[in-house]
């Protein structure tokens, strides 16, 4: 059942993003920001954690999961002071950001990226 819930919740998040792209004039970067902020706000209200408990990586891998991780790290760091609140979000997402940068660099070396005009 874990795979089912991860696929279902992750798929629903992706479908919402696709619907926003198809039916509104929102650009992909704006939808990205909306998703990350939504994940952070939902975690701040303690509403995203039950979704993570149910779907696991189906809720943490999509973009709202990044906002969730930022907020969770900031909230746990806030117990130790302001600087720890700022650094908590950075520490909790550092591995994912570093991996994305590394893989993006390797892919750019392998393939010839072309900008759309």
Short mmCIF file of N, CA and C in Angstrom, two decimals:
data_model
loop_
_atom_site.label_atom_id
_atom_site.label_comp_id
_atom_site.label_asym_id
_atom_site.label_seq_id
_atom_site.Cartn_x
_atom_site.Cartn_y
_atom_site.Cartn_z
N UNK A 1 0.81 -1.21 0.00
CA UNK A 1 0.00 0.00 0.00
C UNK A 1 0.86 1.27 0.00
N UNK A 2 2.10 1.17 0.53
CA UNK A 2 2.96 2.34 0.56
C UNK A 2 3.22 2.87 -0.85
N UNK A 3 3.46 1.95 -1.80
CA UNK A 3 3.71 2.38 -3.18
C UNK A 3 2.47 3.00 -3.80
N UNK A 4 1.33 2.44 -3.47
CA UNK A 4 0.08 2.97 -4.01
C UNK A 4 -0.13 4.41 -3.56
N UNK A 5 0.02 4.66 -2.25
CA UNK A 5 -0.20 6.02 -1.74
C UNK A 5 0.85 7.00 -2.26
N UNK A 6 2.10 6.54 -2.35
CA UNK A 6 3.14 7.42 -2.89
C UNK A 6 2.83 7.79 -4.34
N UNK A 7 2.43 6.81 -5.14
CA UNK A 7 2.10 7.08 -6.53
C UNK A 7 0.88 7.97 -6.65
N UNK A 8 -0.14 7.71 -5.85
CA UNK A 8 -1.38 8.47 -5.93
C UNK A 8 -1.17 9.93 -5.51
N UNK A 9 -0.57 10.15 -4.36
CA UNK A 9 -0.38 11.51 -3.86
C UNK A 9 0.60 12.28 -4.74
N UNK A 10 1.72 11.65 -5.10
CA UNK A 10 2.68 12.31 -6.00
C UNK A 10 2.06 12.63 -7.35
N UNK A 11 1.25 11.71 -7.85
CA UNK A 11 0.57 11.94 -9.12
C UNK A 11 -0.43 13.07 -9.05
N UNK A 12 -1.16 13.15 -7.95
CA UNK A 12 -2.13 14.23 -7.79
C UNK A 12 -1.42 15.59 -7.75
N UNK A 13 -0.30 15.66 -7.06
CA UNK A 13 0.46 16.91 -7.00
C UNK A 13 0.91 17.30 -8.41
N UNK A 14 1.41 16.34 -9.17
CA UNK A 14 1.86 16.62 -10.54
C UNK A 14 0.70 17.01 -11.45
N UNK A 15 -0.45 16.36 -11.28
CA UNK A 15 -1.63 16.71 -12.08
C UNK A 15 -2.08 18.14 -11.79
N UNK A 16 -2.03 18.53 -10.53
CA UNK A 16 -2.39 19.91 -10.18
C UNK A 16 -1.46 20.89 -10.89
N UNK A 17 -0.17 20.60 -10.89
CA UNK A 17 0.78 21.46 -11.59
C UNK A 17 0.51 21.52 -13.09
N UNK A 18 0.19 20.38 -13.69
CA UNK A 18 -0.09 20.36 -15.12
C UNK A 18 -1.37 21.11 -15.45
N UNK A 19 -2.39 20.97 -14.61
CA UNK A 19 -3.64 21.71 -14.83
C UNK A 19 -3.39 23.21 -14.73
N UNK A 20 -2.58 23.61 -13.75
CA UNK A 20 -2.25 25.04 -13.63
C UNK A 20 -1.53 25.54 -14.88
N UNK A 21 -0.63 24.74 -15.43
CA UNK A 21 0.10 25.15 -16.63
C UNK A 21 -0.80 25.22 -17.86
N UNK A 22 -1.76 24.30 -17.94
CA UNK A 22 -2.63 24.24 -19.12
C UNK A 22 -3.78 25.24 -19.09
N UNK A 23 -4.28 25.55 -17.92
CA UNK A 23 -5.51 26.36 -17.84
C UNK A 23 -5.29 27.80 -17.40
N UNK A 24 -4.09 28.14 -16.95
CA UNK A 24 -3.83 29.51 -16.53
C UNK A 24 -2.67 30.07 -17.34
N UNK A 25 -2.41 31.32 -17.14
CA UNK A 25 -1.28 31.96 -17.82
C UNK A 25 -0.04 31.96 -16.93
N UNK A 26 -0.07 31.18 -15.85
CA UNK A 26 1.07 31.09 -14.96
C UNK A 26 2.23 30.38 -15.66
N UNK A 27 3.42 30.93 -15.49
CA UNK A 27 4.60 30.29 -16.05
C UNK A 27 5.10 29.21 -15.10
N UNK A 28 5.94 28.34 -15.61
CA UNK A 28 6.47 27.25 -14.79
C UNK A 28 7.20 27.76 -13.54
N UNK A 29 8.03 28.82 -13.64
CA UNK A 29 8.68 29.30 -12.41
C UNK A 29 7.68 29.81 -11.37
N UNK A 30 6.60 30.41 -11.80
CA UNK A 30 5.60 30.89 -10.83
C UNK A 30 4.89 29.73 -10.16
N UNK A 31 4.61 28.69 -10.92
CA UNK A 31 3.98 27.50 -10.34
C UNK A 31 4.95 26.84 -9.36
N UNK A 32 6.23 26.82 -9.69
CA UNK A 32 7.25 26.28 -8.78
C UNK A 32 7.21 27.02 -7.46
N UNK A 33 7.19 28.34 -7.51
CA UNK A 33 7.16 29.14 -6.29
C UNK A 33 5.88 28.88 -5.51
N UNK A 34 4.76 28.81 -6.20
CA UNK A 34 3.47 28.54 -5.54
C UNK A 34 3.53 27.19 -4.81
N UNK A 35 4.07 26.17 -5.46
CA UNK A 35 4.14 24.85 -4.84
C UNK A 35 5.07 24.84 -3.62
N UNK A 36 6.24 25.46 -3.74
CA UNK A 36 7.18 25.46 -2.62
C UNK A 36 6.60 26.23 -1.43
N UNK A 37 6.00 27.39 -1.71
CA UNK A 37 5.41 28.18 -0.63
C UNK A 37 4.23 27.44 -0.01
N UNK A 38 3.43 26.78 -0.83
CA UNK A 38 2.29 26.01 -0.31
C UNK A 38 2.77 24.90 0.62
N UNK A 39 3.82 24.19 0.23
CA UNK A 39 4.37 23.15 1.10
C UNK A 39 4.87 23.70 2.41
N UNK A 40 5.52 24.86 2.36
CA UNK A 40 6.03 25.48 3.60
C UNK A 40 4.90 25.95 4.49
N UNK A 41 3.89 26.57 3.89
CA UNK A 41 2.75 27.06 4.69
C UNK A 41 1.98 25.89 5.30
N UNK A 42 1.74 24.85 4.51
CA UNK A 42 1.03 23.69 5.05
C UNK A 42 1.81 23.03 6.19
N UNK A 43 3.14 22.99 6.07
CA UNK A 43 3.94 22.43 7.17
C UNK A 43 3.90 23.36 8.38
N UNK A 44 3.92 24.66 8.14
CA UNK A 44 3.83 25.61 9.25
C UNK A 44 2.52 25.47 10.01
N UNK A 45 1.46 25.09 9.29
CA UNK A 45 0.16 24.85 9.92
C UNK A 45 0.01 23.41 10.40
N UNK A 46 1.08 22.62 10.25
CA UNK A 46 1.11 21.21 10.63
C UNK A 46 0.08 20.38 9.86
N UNK A 47 -0.15 20.74 8.58
CA UNK A 47 -1.08 19.99 7.74
C UNK A 47 -0.37 19.11 6.72
N UNK A 48 0.90 19.36 6.47
CA UNK A 48 1.62 18.57 5.45
C UNK A 48 2.21 17.29 6.04
N UNK A 49 2.53 17.28 7.31
CA UNK A 49 3.13 16.10 7.94
C UNK A 49 2.22 14.86 7.83
N UNK A 50 0.90 14.97 8.04
CA UNK A 50 0.06 13.78 7.85
C UNK A 50 0.12 13.25 6.41
N UNK A 51 0.25 14.14 5.44
CA UNK A 51 0.37 13.72 4.04
C UNK A 51 1.69 12.97 3.82
N UNK A 52 2.75 13.46 4.44
CA UNK A 52 4.05 12.78 4.35
C UNK A 52 3.99 11.43 5.04
N UNK A 53 3.31 11.36 6.16
CA UNK A 53 3.17 10.08 6.87
C UNK A 53 2.41 9.06 6.03
N UNK A 54 1.44 9.53 5.25
CA UNK A 54 0.65 8.64 4.41
C UNK A 54 1.39 8.26 3.14
N UNK A 55 1.96 9.24 2.43
CA UNK A 55 2.50 9.01 1.09
C UNK A 55 4.01 8.87 1.05
N UNK A 56 4.71 9.22 2.10
CA UNK A 56 6.17 9.09 2.09
C UNK A 56 6.79 9.94 0.99
N UNK A 57 7.58 9.30 0.14
CA UNK A 57 8.27 10.04 -0.92
C UNK A 57 7.32 10.61 -1.96
N UNK A 58 6.12 10.11 -2.03
CA UNK A 58 5.13 10.69 -2.94
C UNK A 58 4.77 12.11 -2.55
N UNK A 59 5.00 12.46 -1.31
CA UNK A 59 4.73 13.82 -0.84
C UNK A 59 6.00 14.64 -0.64
N UNK A 60 7.15 13.98 -0.45
CA UNK A 60 8.37 14.74 -0.18
C UNK A 60 9.19 15.03 -1.43
N UNK A 61 9.06 14.23 -2.48
CA UNK A 61 9.85 14.45 -3.69
C UNK A 61 9.32 15.59 -4.55
N UNK A 62 8.00 15.74 -4.76
CA UNK A 62 7.53 16.88 -5.56
C UNK A 62 7.83 18.22 -4.89
N UNK A 63 7.62 19.29 -5.61
CA UNK A 63 7.98 20.63 -5.14
C UNK A 63 7.41 21.03 -3.78
N UNK A 64 6.16 20.72 -3.45
CA UNK A 64 5.70 21.08 -2.10
C UNK A 64 6.53 20.41 -1.01
N UNK A 65 7.12 19.28 -1.32
CA UNK A 65 7.98 18.59 -0.37
C UNK A 65 9.24 19.38 -0.05
N UNK A 66 9.73 20.18 -1.01
CA UNK A 66 10.89 21.03 -0.75
C UNK A 66 10.51 22.12 0.24
N UNK A 67 9.35 22.72 0.05
CA UNK A 67 8.88 23.72 1.00
C UNK A 67 8.65 23.11 2.36
N UNK A 68 8.12 21.90 2.39
CA UNK A 68 7.92 21.16 3.64
C UNK A 68 9.25 20.97 4.35
N UNK A 69 10.29 20.55 3.63
CA UNK A 69 11.60 20.33 4.24
C UNK A 69 12.20 21.62 4.77
N UNK A 70 12.06 22.71 4.00
CA UNK A 70 12.55 24.00 4.46
C UNK A 70 11.87 24.42 5.76
N UNK A 71 10.55 24.33 5.78
CA UNK A 71 9.80 24.74 6.96
C UNK A 71 10.08 23.84 8.15
N UNK A 72 10.17 22.55 7.91
CA UNK A 72 10.43 21.61 9.00
C UNK A 72 11.79 21.89 9.63
N UNK A 73 12.81 22.12 8.79
CA UNK A 73 14.14 22.44 9.31
C UNK A 73 14.16 23.77 10.06
N UNK A 74 13.44 24.76 9.53
CA UNK A 74 13.40 26.07 10.19
C UNK A 74 12.66 25.99 11.52
N UNK A 75 11.58 25.24 11.55
CA UNK A 75 10.81 25.11 12.79
C UNK A 75 11.62 24.39 13.86
N UNK A 76 12.30 23.32 13.47
CA UNK A 76 13.11 22.60 14.46
C UNK A 76 14.31 23.43 14.91
N UNK A 77 14.87 24.23 14.01
CA UNK A 77 16.00 25.09 14.38
C UNK A 77 15.59 26.28 15.21
N UNK A 78 14.34 26.72 15.07
CA UNK A 78 13.87 27.91 15.79
C UNK A 78 13.88 27.71 17.30
N UNK A 79 13.87 26.48 17.74
CA UNK A 79 13.91 26.20 19.17
C UNK A 79 15.23 26.64 19.79
N UNK A 80 16.28 26.75 18.95
CA UNK A 80 17.60 27.09 19.44
C UNK A 80 18.01 28.54 19.13
N UNK A 81 17.13 29.30 18.50
CA UNK A 81 17.44 30.70 18.23
C UNK A 81 17.22 31.08 16.78
N UNK A 82 17.36 32.37 16.51
CA UNK A 82 17.07 32.90 15.18
C UNK A 82 18.02 32.35 14.12
N UNK A 83 19.32 32.35 14.40
CA UNK A 83 20.28 31.87 13.41
C UNK A 83 20.07 30.40 13.10
N UNK A 84 19.75 29.62 14.11
CA UNK A 84 19.47 28.20 13.89
C UNK A 84 18.18 28.01 13.09
N UNK A 85 17.23 28.91 13.22
CA UNK A 85 16.01 28.83 12.41
C UNK A 85 16.34 29.06 10.94
N UNK A 86 17.20 30.01 10.66
CA UNK A 86 17.61 30.27 9.28
C UNK A 86 18.43 29.10 8.74
N UNK A 87 19.37 28.63 9.53
CA UNK A 87 20.24 27.55 9.08
C UNK A 87 19.54 26.19 9.04
N UNK A 88 18.47 26.02 9.80
CA UNK A 88 17.77 24.74 9.82
C UNK A 88 17.20 24.38 8.47
N UNK A 89 16.60 25.34 7.80
CA UNK A 89 16.06 25.08 6.46
C UNK A 89 17.14 24.76 5.46
N UNK A 90 18.27 25.46 5.58
CA UNK A 90 19.39 25.21 4.66
C UNK A 90 19.97 23.82 4.89
N UNK A 91 20.16 23.46 6.15
CA UNK A 91 20.72 22.15 6.47
C UNK A 91 19.81 21.02 6.02
N UNK A 92 18.50 21.20 6.18
CA UNK A 92 17.58 20.11 5.85
C UNK A 92 17.42 19.89 4.36
N UNK A 93 17.78 20.87 3.54
CA UNK A 93 17.61 20.72 2.09
C UNK A 93 18.94 20.70 1.34
N UNK A 94 20.06 20.79 2.04
CA UNK A 94 21.36 20.89 1.38
C UNK A 94 21.67 19.69 0.49
N UNK A 95 21.38 18.50 0.94
CA UNK A 95 21.69 17.31 0.14
C UNK A 95 20.91 17.30 -1.17
N UNK A 96 19.64 17.64 -1.11
CA UNK A 96 18.83 17.66 -2.33
C UNK A 96 19.27 18.73 -3.31
N UNK A 97 19.60 19.90 -2.81
CA UNK A 97 20.05 20.99 -3.68
C UNK A 97 21.40 20.63 -4.30
N UNK A 98 22.32 20.11 -3.51
CA UNK A 98 23.64 19.74 -4.03
C UNK A 98 23.53 18.65 -5.09
N UNK A 99 22.66 17.68 -4.87
CA UNK A 99 22.46 16.61 -5.84
C UNK A 99 21.89 17.15 -7.14
N UNK A 100 20.91 18.05 -7.05
CA UNK A 100 20.32 18.63 -8.25
C UNK A 100 21.35 19.42 -9.04
N UNK A 101 22.19 20.17 -8.37
CA UNK A 101 23.24 20.93 -9.06
C UNK A 101 24.25 19.99 -9.71
N UNK A 102 24.67 18.97 -9.01
CA UNK A 102 25.66 18.04 -9.55
C UNK A 102 25.12 17.30 -10.77
N UNK A 103 23.91 16.77 -10.67
CA UNK A 103 23.34 16.06 -11.81
C UNK A 103 23.06 17.00 -12.97
N UNK A 104 22.62 18.21 -12.69
CA UNK A 104 22.41 19.19 -13.75
C UNK A 104 23.69 19.51 -14.48
N UNK A 105 24.79 19.63 -13.75
CA UNK A 105 26.09 19.90 -14.36
C UNK A 105 26.54 18.73 -15.24
N UNK A 106 26.41 17.51 -14.73
CA UNK A 106 26.81 16.33 -15.50
C UNK A 106 25.98 16.21 -16.77
N UNK A 107 24.69 16.42 -16.67
CA UNK A 107 23.82 16.33 -17.85
C UNK A 107 24.20 17.41 -18.86
N UNK A 108 24.53 18.62 -18.38
CA UNK A 108 24.93 19.69 -19.29
C UNK A 108 26.24 19.35 -20.00
N UNK A 109 27.12 18.60 -19.35
CA UNK A 109 28.35 18.17 -19.99
C UNK A 109 28.11 17.10 -21.04
N UNK A 110 27.18 16.20 -20.76
CA UNK A 110 26.91 15.09 -21.67
C UNK A 110 26.12 15.55 -22.89
N UNK A 111 25.11 16.35 -22.67
CA UNK A 111 24.23 16.79 -23.75
C UNK A 111 24.53 18.25 -24.09
N UNK A 112 24.09 18.66 -25.26
CA UNK A 112 24.30 20.03 -25.72
C UNK A 112 23.03 20.83 -25.49
N UNK A 113 22.95 21.55 -24.35
CA UNK A 113 21.70 22.30 -24.08
C UNK A 113 21.56 23.48 -25.04
N UNK A 114 20.34 23.67 -25.49
CA UNK A 114 20.04 24.77 -26.39
C UNK A 114 18.90 25.57 -25.79
N UNK A 115 19.03 26.88 -25.82
CA UNK A 115 17.95 27.72 -25.30
C UNK A 115 16.86 27.85 -26.36
N UNK A 116 15.62 27.96 -25.91
CA UNK A 116 14.50 28.13 -26.82
C UNK A 116 14.35 29.61 -27.13
N UNK A 117 14.10 29.91 -28.37
CA UNK A 117 13.91 31.30 -28.77
C UNK A 117 12.60 31.47 -29.45
#
